[in-house]
XYZ file of C-alpha atoms in Angstrom:
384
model
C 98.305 8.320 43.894
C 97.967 5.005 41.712
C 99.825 7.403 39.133
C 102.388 7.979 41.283
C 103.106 4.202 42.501
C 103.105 2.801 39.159
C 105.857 5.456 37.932
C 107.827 4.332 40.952
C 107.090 0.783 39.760
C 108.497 1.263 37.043
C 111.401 2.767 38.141
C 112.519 0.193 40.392
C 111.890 -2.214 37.133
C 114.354 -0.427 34.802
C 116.761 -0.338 37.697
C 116.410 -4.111 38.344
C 116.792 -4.692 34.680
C 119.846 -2.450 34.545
C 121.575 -4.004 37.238
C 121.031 -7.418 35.945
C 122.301 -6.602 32.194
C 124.908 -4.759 34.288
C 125.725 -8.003 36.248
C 125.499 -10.447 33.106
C 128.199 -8.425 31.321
C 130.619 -8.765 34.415
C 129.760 -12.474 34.614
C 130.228 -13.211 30.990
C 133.389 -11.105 31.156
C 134.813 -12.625 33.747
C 134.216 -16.315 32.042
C 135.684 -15.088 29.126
C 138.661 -14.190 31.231
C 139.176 -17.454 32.605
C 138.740 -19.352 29.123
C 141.656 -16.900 27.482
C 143.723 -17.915 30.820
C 143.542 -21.357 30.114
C 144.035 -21.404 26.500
C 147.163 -19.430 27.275
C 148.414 -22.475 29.579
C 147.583 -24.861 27.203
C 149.987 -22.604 24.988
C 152.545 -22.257 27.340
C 152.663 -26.097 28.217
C 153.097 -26.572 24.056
C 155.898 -24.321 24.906
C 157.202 -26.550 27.538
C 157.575 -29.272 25.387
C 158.903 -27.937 22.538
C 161.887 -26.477 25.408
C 162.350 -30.211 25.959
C 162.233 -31.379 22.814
C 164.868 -28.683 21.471
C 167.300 -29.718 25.132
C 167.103 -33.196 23.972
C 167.342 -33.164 19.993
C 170.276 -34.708 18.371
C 171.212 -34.436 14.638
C 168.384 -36.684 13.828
C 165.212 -34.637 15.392
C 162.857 -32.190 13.696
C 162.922 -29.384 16.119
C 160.870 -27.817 12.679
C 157.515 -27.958 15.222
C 159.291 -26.947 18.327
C 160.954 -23.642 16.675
C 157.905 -22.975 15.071
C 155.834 -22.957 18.634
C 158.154 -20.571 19.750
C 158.015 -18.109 16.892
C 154.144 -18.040 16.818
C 154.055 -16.841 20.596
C 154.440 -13.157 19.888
C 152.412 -12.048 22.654
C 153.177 -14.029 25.721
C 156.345 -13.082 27.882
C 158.192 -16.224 28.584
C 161.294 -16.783 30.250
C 162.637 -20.441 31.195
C 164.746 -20.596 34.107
C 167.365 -23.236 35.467
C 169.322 -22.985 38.618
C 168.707 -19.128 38.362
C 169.673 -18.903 34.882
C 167.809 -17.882 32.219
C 168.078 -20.616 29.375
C 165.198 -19.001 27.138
C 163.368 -16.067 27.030
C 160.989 -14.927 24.566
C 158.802 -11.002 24.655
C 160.972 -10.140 27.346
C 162.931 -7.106 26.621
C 166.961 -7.104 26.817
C 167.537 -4.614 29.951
C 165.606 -7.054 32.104
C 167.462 -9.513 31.049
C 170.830 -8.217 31.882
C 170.004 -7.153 34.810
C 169.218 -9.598 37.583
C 167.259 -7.101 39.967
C 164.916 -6.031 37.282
C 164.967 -9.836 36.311
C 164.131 -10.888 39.741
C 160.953 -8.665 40.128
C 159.912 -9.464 36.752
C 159.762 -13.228 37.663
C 158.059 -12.011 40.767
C 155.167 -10.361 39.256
C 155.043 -13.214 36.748
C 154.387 -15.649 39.538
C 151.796 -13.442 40.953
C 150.169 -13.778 37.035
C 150.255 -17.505 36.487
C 151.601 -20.375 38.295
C 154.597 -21.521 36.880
C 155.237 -24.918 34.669
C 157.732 -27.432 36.455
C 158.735 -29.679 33.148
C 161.236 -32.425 33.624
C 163.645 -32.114 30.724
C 166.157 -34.584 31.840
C 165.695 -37.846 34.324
C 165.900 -35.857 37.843
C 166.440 -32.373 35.702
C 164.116 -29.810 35.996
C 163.535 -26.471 34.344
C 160.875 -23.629 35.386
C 159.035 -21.997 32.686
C 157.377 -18.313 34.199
C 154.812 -16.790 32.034
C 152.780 -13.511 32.311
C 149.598 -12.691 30.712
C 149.184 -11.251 26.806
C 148.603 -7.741 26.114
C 144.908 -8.933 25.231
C 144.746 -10.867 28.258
C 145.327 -8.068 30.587
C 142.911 -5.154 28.641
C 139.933 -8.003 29.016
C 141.005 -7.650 33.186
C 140.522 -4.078 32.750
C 137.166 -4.307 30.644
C 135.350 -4.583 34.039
C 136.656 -1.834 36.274
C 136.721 0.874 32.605
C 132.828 -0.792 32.086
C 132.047 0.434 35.505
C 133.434 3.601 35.610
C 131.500 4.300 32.356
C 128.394 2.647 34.233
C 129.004 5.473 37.003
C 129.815 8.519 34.595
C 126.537 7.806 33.064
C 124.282 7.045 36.337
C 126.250 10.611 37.155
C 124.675 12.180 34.085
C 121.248 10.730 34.651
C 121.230 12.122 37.981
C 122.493 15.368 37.531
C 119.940 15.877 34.283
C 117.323 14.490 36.913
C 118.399 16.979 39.809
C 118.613 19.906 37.063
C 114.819 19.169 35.690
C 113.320 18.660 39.219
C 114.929 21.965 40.084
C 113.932 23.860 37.237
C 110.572 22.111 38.049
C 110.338 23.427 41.110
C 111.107 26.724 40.217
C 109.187 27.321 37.854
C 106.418 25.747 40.508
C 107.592 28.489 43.054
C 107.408 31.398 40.070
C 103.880 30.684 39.148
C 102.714 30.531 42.968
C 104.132 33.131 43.650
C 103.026 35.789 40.642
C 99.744 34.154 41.835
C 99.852 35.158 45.308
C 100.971 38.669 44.180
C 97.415 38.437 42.299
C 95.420 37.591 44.586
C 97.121 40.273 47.120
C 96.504 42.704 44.649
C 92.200 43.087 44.738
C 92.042 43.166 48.594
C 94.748 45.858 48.431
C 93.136 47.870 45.595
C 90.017 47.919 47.758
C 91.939 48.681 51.047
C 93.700 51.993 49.260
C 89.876 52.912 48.691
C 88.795 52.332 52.315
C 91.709 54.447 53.424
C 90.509 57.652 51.236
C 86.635 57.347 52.540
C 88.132 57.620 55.867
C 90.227 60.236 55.351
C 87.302 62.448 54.711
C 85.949 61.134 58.577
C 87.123 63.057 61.150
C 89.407 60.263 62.183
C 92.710 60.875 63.797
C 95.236 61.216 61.004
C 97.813 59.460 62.913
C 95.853 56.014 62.228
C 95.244 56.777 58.753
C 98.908 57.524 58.425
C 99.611 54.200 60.294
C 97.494 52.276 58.161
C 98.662 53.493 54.802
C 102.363 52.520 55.879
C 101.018 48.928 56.080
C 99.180 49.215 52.939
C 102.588 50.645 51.529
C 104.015 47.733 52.559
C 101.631 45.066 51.161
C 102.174 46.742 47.994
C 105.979 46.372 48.478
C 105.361 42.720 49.151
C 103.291 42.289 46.420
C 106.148 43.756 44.026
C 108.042 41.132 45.629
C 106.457 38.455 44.376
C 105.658 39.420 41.536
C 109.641 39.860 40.826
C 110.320 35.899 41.254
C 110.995 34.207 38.323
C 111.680 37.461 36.184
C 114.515 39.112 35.398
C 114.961 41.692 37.742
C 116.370 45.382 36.902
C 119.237 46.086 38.615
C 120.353 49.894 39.128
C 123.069 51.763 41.528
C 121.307 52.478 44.383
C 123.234 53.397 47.857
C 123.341 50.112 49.722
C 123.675 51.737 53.499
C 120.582 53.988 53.272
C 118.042 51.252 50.958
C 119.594 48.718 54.163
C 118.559 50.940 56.749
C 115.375 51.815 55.559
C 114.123 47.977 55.682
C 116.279 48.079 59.253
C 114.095 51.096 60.919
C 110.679 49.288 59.902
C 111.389 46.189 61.112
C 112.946 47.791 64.307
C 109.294 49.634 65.158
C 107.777 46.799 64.449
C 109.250 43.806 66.872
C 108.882 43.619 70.509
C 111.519 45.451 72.800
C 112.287 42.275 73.929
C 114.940 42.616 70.972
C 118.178 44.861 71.343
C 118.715 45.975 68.088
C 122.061 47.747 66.989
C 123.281 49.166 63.736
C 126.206 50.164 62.538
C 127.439 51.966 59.073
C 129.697 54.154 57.400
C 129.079 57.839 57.108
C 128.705 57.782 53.426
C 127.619 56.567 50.292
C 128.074 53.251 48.878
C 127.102 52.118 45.400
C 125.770 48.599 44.204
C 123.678 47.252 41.866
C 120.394 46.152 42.910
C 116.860 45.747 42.758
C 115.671 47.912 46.080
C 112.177 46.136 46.429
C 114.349 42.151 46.518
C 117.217 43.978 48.392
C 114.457 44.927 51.475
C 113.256 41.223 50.889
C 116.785 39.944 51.822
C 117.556 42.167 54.691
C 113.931 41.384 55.915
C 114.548 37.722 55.559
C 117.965 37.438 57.520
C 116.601 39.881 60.415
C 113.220 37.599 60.582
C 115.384 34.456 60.699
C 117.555 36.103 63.364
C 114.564 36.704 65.974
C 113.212 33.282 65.078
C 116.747 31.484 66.243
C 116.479 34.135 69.246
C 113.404 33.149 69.758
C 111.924 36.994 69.723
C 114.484 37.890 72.324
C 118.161 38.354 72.487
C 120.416 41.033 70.430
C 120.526 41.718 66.606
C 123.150 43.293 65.397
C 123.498 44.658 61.501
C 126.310 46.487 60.299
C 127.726 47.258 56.860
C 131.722 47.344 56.408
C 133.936 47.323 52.639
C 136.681 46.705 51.583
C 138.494 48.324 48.077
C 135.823 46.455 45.966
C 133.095 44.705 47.751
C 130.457 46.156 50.569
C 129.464 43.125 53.288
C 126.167 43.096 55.041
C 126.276 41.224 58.472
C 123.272 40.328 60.550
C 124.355 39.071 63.959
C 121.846 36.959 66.417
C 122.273 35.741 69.844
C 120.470 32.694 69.145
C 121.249 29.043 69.097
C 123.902 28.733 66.919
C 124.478 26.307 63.469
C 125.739 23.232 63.543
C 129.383 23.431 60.970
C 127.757 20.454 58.862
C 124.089 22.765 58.248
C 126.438 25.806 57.046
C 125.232 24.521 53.675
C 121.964 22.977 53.782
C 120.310 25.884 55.419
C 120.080 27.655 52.301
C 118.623 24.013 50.810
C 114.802 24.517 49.989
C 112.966 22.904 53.179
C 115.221 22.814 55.512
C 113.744 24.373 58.719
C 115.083 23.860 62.324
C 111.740 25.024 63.817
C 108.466 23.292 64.419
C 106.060 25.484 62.013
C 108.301 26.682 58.296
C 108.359 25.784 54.905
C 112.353 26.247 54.851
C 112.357 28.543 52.098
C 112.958 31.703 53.481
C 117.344 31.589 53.652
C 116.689 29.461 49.776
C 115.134 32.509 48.888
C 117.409 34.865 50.234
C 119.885 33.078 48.198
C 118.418 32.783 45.344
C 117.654 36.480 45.408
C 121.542 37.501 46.691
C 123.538 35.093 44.084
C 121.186 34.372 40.940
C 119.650 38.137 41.256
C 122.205 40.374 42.539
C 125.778 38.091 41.261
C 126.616 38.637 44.974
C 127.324 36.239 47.948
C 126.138 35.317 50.961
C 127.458 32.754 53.685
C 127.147 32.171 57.379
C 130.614 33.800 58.709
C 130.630 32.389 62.175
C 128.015 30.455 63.978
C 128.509 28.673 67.411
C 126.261 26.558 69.596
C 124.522 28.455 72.212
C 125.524 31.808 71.105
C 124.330 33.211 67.616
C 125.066 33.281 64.220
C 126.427 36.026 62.114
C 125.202 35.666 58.566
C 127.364 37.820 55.713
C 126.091 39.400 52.308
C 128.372 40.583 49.949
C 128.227 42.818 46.722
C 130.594 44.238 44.406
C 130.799 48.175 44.899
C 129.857 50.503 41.656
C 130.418 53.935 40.575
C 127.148 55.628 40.688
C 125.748 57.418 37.471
């Protein structure tokens, strides 16, 4: 517990920290911003003057200072307007120029840069000097928004390297719990298959012997189960329709009459690849979570249609229904909608259709009050 507060501690300093270096950079950015600006002015009034003192020279002025101001500013756009005439440009190109549309909305956006400079160049005369920012002027106004963006890109890395390690966490957490529980199944059942031979040499009706090795059949097929998560499993062609209705016919004995089941097939064989033992876990899973919505009593409904390449496995329920928004999240580890679930089950079945099997599976139509329909689908083979 203390372990776990102090690493949370110390997350929320490093993100403090972060955000303040983060904020300090803006700040200092920003102030940098406004010192260029200003500078630039001061430039641009130096430009002023030297417009008036060039207007007003005679044959006996050194305009050498003046002319020289204006040739240093190589980086500032400039133009100096009376009456709507230009009287002086400088970095403005020559189609602007000549054209007094383009000319217009270039003063425009040069007002919305800088203020301009009124100058009086004559008693009563005045000219208007517009000015826009340098080249270096208006990358430094970008810094910010491309130093955030790379501030995001990189808190996008850190979380998805975070999201990938707790997941691979976790599974690896789910593998070894559940080769585990496959373990400890296994002694009980060893002993069990022993039991079930002593009493076959009773004179015990062979019916319950018969009954009691199909459950001991199927802890052993559970067992396999888990001991299949977190390895690779082999995948063979197997027909999909009869390893489907095999899982279908036990379950079906199994639940209370209270639930109509139908099923419905073609007449023939259909090839896939897959692991039989995970592919009974899957149909087991979506007929489970079916009565569950139903609340162990309504219609199921499984049926198996293809098309020129892939064979679909629906399970229908006349449950509740999904929420559009949850189409997703159900198949998120721990998401339940009932009182009493770990919310792993439909993760699972995922897990086992799309990382095992390179298949697909998706609800296909849900509505409120009426059932979902849940669809699994696998790329048809050729058989050997």
């Amino acid at each position: 517990m203390r372990f776990s507060e102090s690493r949370n501690t110390t997350r929320w300093v490093i993100i403090i920290i972060s955000f303040s270096i983060i904020t300090l950079i803006l700040w200092n950015t920003y102030t940098f911003f406004q010192i260029f600006k200003n500078e630039e002015r001061l430039k641009m009034n130096l430009f002023a003057n030297a417009q008036i003192t060039i207007v007003n020279a005679d044959e006996n002025t050194d305009v050498d200072l003046p002319l020289q101001i204006f040739s240093n500013n190589t980086s500032i756009p400039a133009v100096v307007m009376l009456y709507g005439n230009v009287v002086s440009s400088k970095n403005v190109p020559d189609d602007i120029l000549n054209d007094k549309k383009k000319l217009k909305n270039f003063l425009k956006n040069l007002k919305n840069e800088n203020e301009p400079i009124t100058f009086e160049y004559a008693p009563g005369k005045y000219q208007h000097l517009y000015y826009g920012n340098s080249e270096l002027l208006n990358k430094l106004k970008y810094y910010p928004i491309a130093l955030l963006l790379i501030i995001f890109l990189f808190v996008a890395l850190i979380y998805n390297f975070y999201k990938s390690t707790k997941m691979a966490t976790q599974n690896k957490l789910w593998a070894g719990m559940a080769k585990e529980t496959a373990h400890q199944i296994g002694t009980p059942l060893s002993s069990l298959i022993g039991w079930v031979e002593i009493l076959k040499t009773e004179e015990i009706d062979q019916s319950i012997t018969l009954e009691i090795e199909k459950d001991i059949d199927r802890l052993q097929t559970i067992t396999d189960r888990f001991s299949k998560i977190g390895s690779i499993p082999v995948l063979e062609p197997y027909d999909i329709v009869s390893e489907t209705l095999n899982t279908y016919e036990y379950l079906q004995s199994r639940f209370s009459k209270q639930v109509l089941f139908s099923y419905q097939a073609p007449e023939k064989l259909i090839f896939t690849l897959i692991n039989p033992t995970l592919h009974s876990w899957t149909i087991e899973n979506l007929i489970k979570n079916a009565i569950d919505a139903m609340k162990g009593k309504g219609s199921l409904e499984l049926s198996i249609e293809q098309d020129s390449h892939h064979v679909k496995i629906n399970v229908k329920d006349s449950g509740s229904g999904i929420q559009k928004k949850q189409f997703k999240t159900i198949f998120e580890p721990g998401f339940t909608t009932k009182k009493r679930g770990w919310g792993l089950g439909l993760s699972l079945t995922k897990r086992i259709v799309e990382e095992y099997h390179n298949g697909n599976i998706k609800v296909l139509h849900s509505e409120i009050g009426k059932g979902t329909t849940f669809q699994i689908s696998y790329k048809i083979v050729e058989p050997l």
